[in-house]
Amino acid sequence: MSECLFCKIIENKIPAQKVYEDDSSIVIKDINPQAPVHYLAIPKKHYVSVHLVPPAEMDLLSKLFHAINQVVKSESLESRGGYRLVINSGENSGQAVAHIHVHILAGRKMDWPPG
Ligand code: 5GP
Ligand code: ZN
């Protein structure tokens, strides 16, 4: 069995609040939300970071952004003030889970640059 937390969630071995699922991706609620809306869009195939996805597998990132768009539209995030997408990769970024995930944040004003 994979030791990866998000692989376990994808395999339904650990519960999560899913807001979207298709053959390639899931979107779940973050367990420790940093904004009124905080979801994680996760490809079902395990890669640690975007730069490690081989060219022949790039379609999974396109499908991941399709999943994100479905949620952005169904939750009307654009008309609710917009949203931020974040991908952490590596130690300096603060990546805690070594499986690609896009944070979808919305519902409050956000600062730039990020901390
Ligand atoms: P990272 O720091 O790797 O970019 O983000 C990992 C995210 O996963 C964090 O925002 C954290 O709150 C979230 N997270 C960690 N464990 C769980 C979990 O068991 N369930 C859910 N839904 N989110 C989790
Ligand atoms: Zn994984």
Short mmCIF file of C-alpha atoms in Angstrom, two decimals, residues 6 17 19 27-41 71 75 77 80 83-86 88 101-108 110:
data_model
loop_
_atom_site.label_atom_id
_atom_site.label_comp_id
_atom_site.label_asym_id
_atom_site.label_seq_id
_atom_site.Cartn_x
_atom_site.Cartn_y
_atom_site.Cartn_z
CA PHE A 6 -3.19 11.74 -1.00
CA GLN A 17 -14.74 15.68 1.74
CA VAL A 19 -16.28 18.21 -4.00
CA VAL A 27 -10.92 17.97 -5.55
CA ILE A 28 -11.28 17.82 -1.75
CA LYS A 29 -11.76 20.29 1.08
CA ASP A 30 -8.50 21.12 2.87
CA ILE A 31 -8.54 19.79 6.45
CA ASN A 32 -6.98 23.03 7.76
CA PRO A 33 -8.53 25.80 5.63
CA GLN A 34 -6.58 29.04 5.18
CA ALA A 35 -9.51 30.90 3.58
CA PRO A 36 -13.33 30.58 3.60
CA VAL A 37 -12.89 28.43 0.47
CA HIS A 38 -9.87 26.12 0.49
CA TYR A 39 -9.84 23.08 -1.77
CA LEU A 40 -7.07 20.82 -3.03
CA ALA A 41 -7.14 19.61 -6.64
CA VAL A 71 -15.18 23.68 -9.25
CA GLU A 75 -18.91 27.48 -6.82
CA LEU A 77 -15.62 31.73 -7.38
CA ARG A 80 -17.42 36.00 -5.53
CA TYR A 83 -9.62 33.02 -6.40
CA ARG A 84 -5.97 32.03 -6.04
CA LEU A 85 -4.30 28.82 -7.23
CA VAL A 86 -1.11 27.73 -5.45
CA ASN A 88 3.97 24.34 -3.49
CA HIS A 101 -1.85 19.32 -5.50
CA VAL A 102 -3.21 22.72 -6.45
CA HIS A 103 -4.61 24.80 -3.61
CA ILE A 104 -7.81 26.64 -4.60
CA LEU A 105 -8.26 29.58 -2.23
CA ALA A 106 -11.11 32.09 -2.23
CA GLY A 107 -13.53 34.06 -0.09
CA ARG A 108 -11.20 36.69 1.36
CA MET A 110 -5.22 37.88 -0.06
#
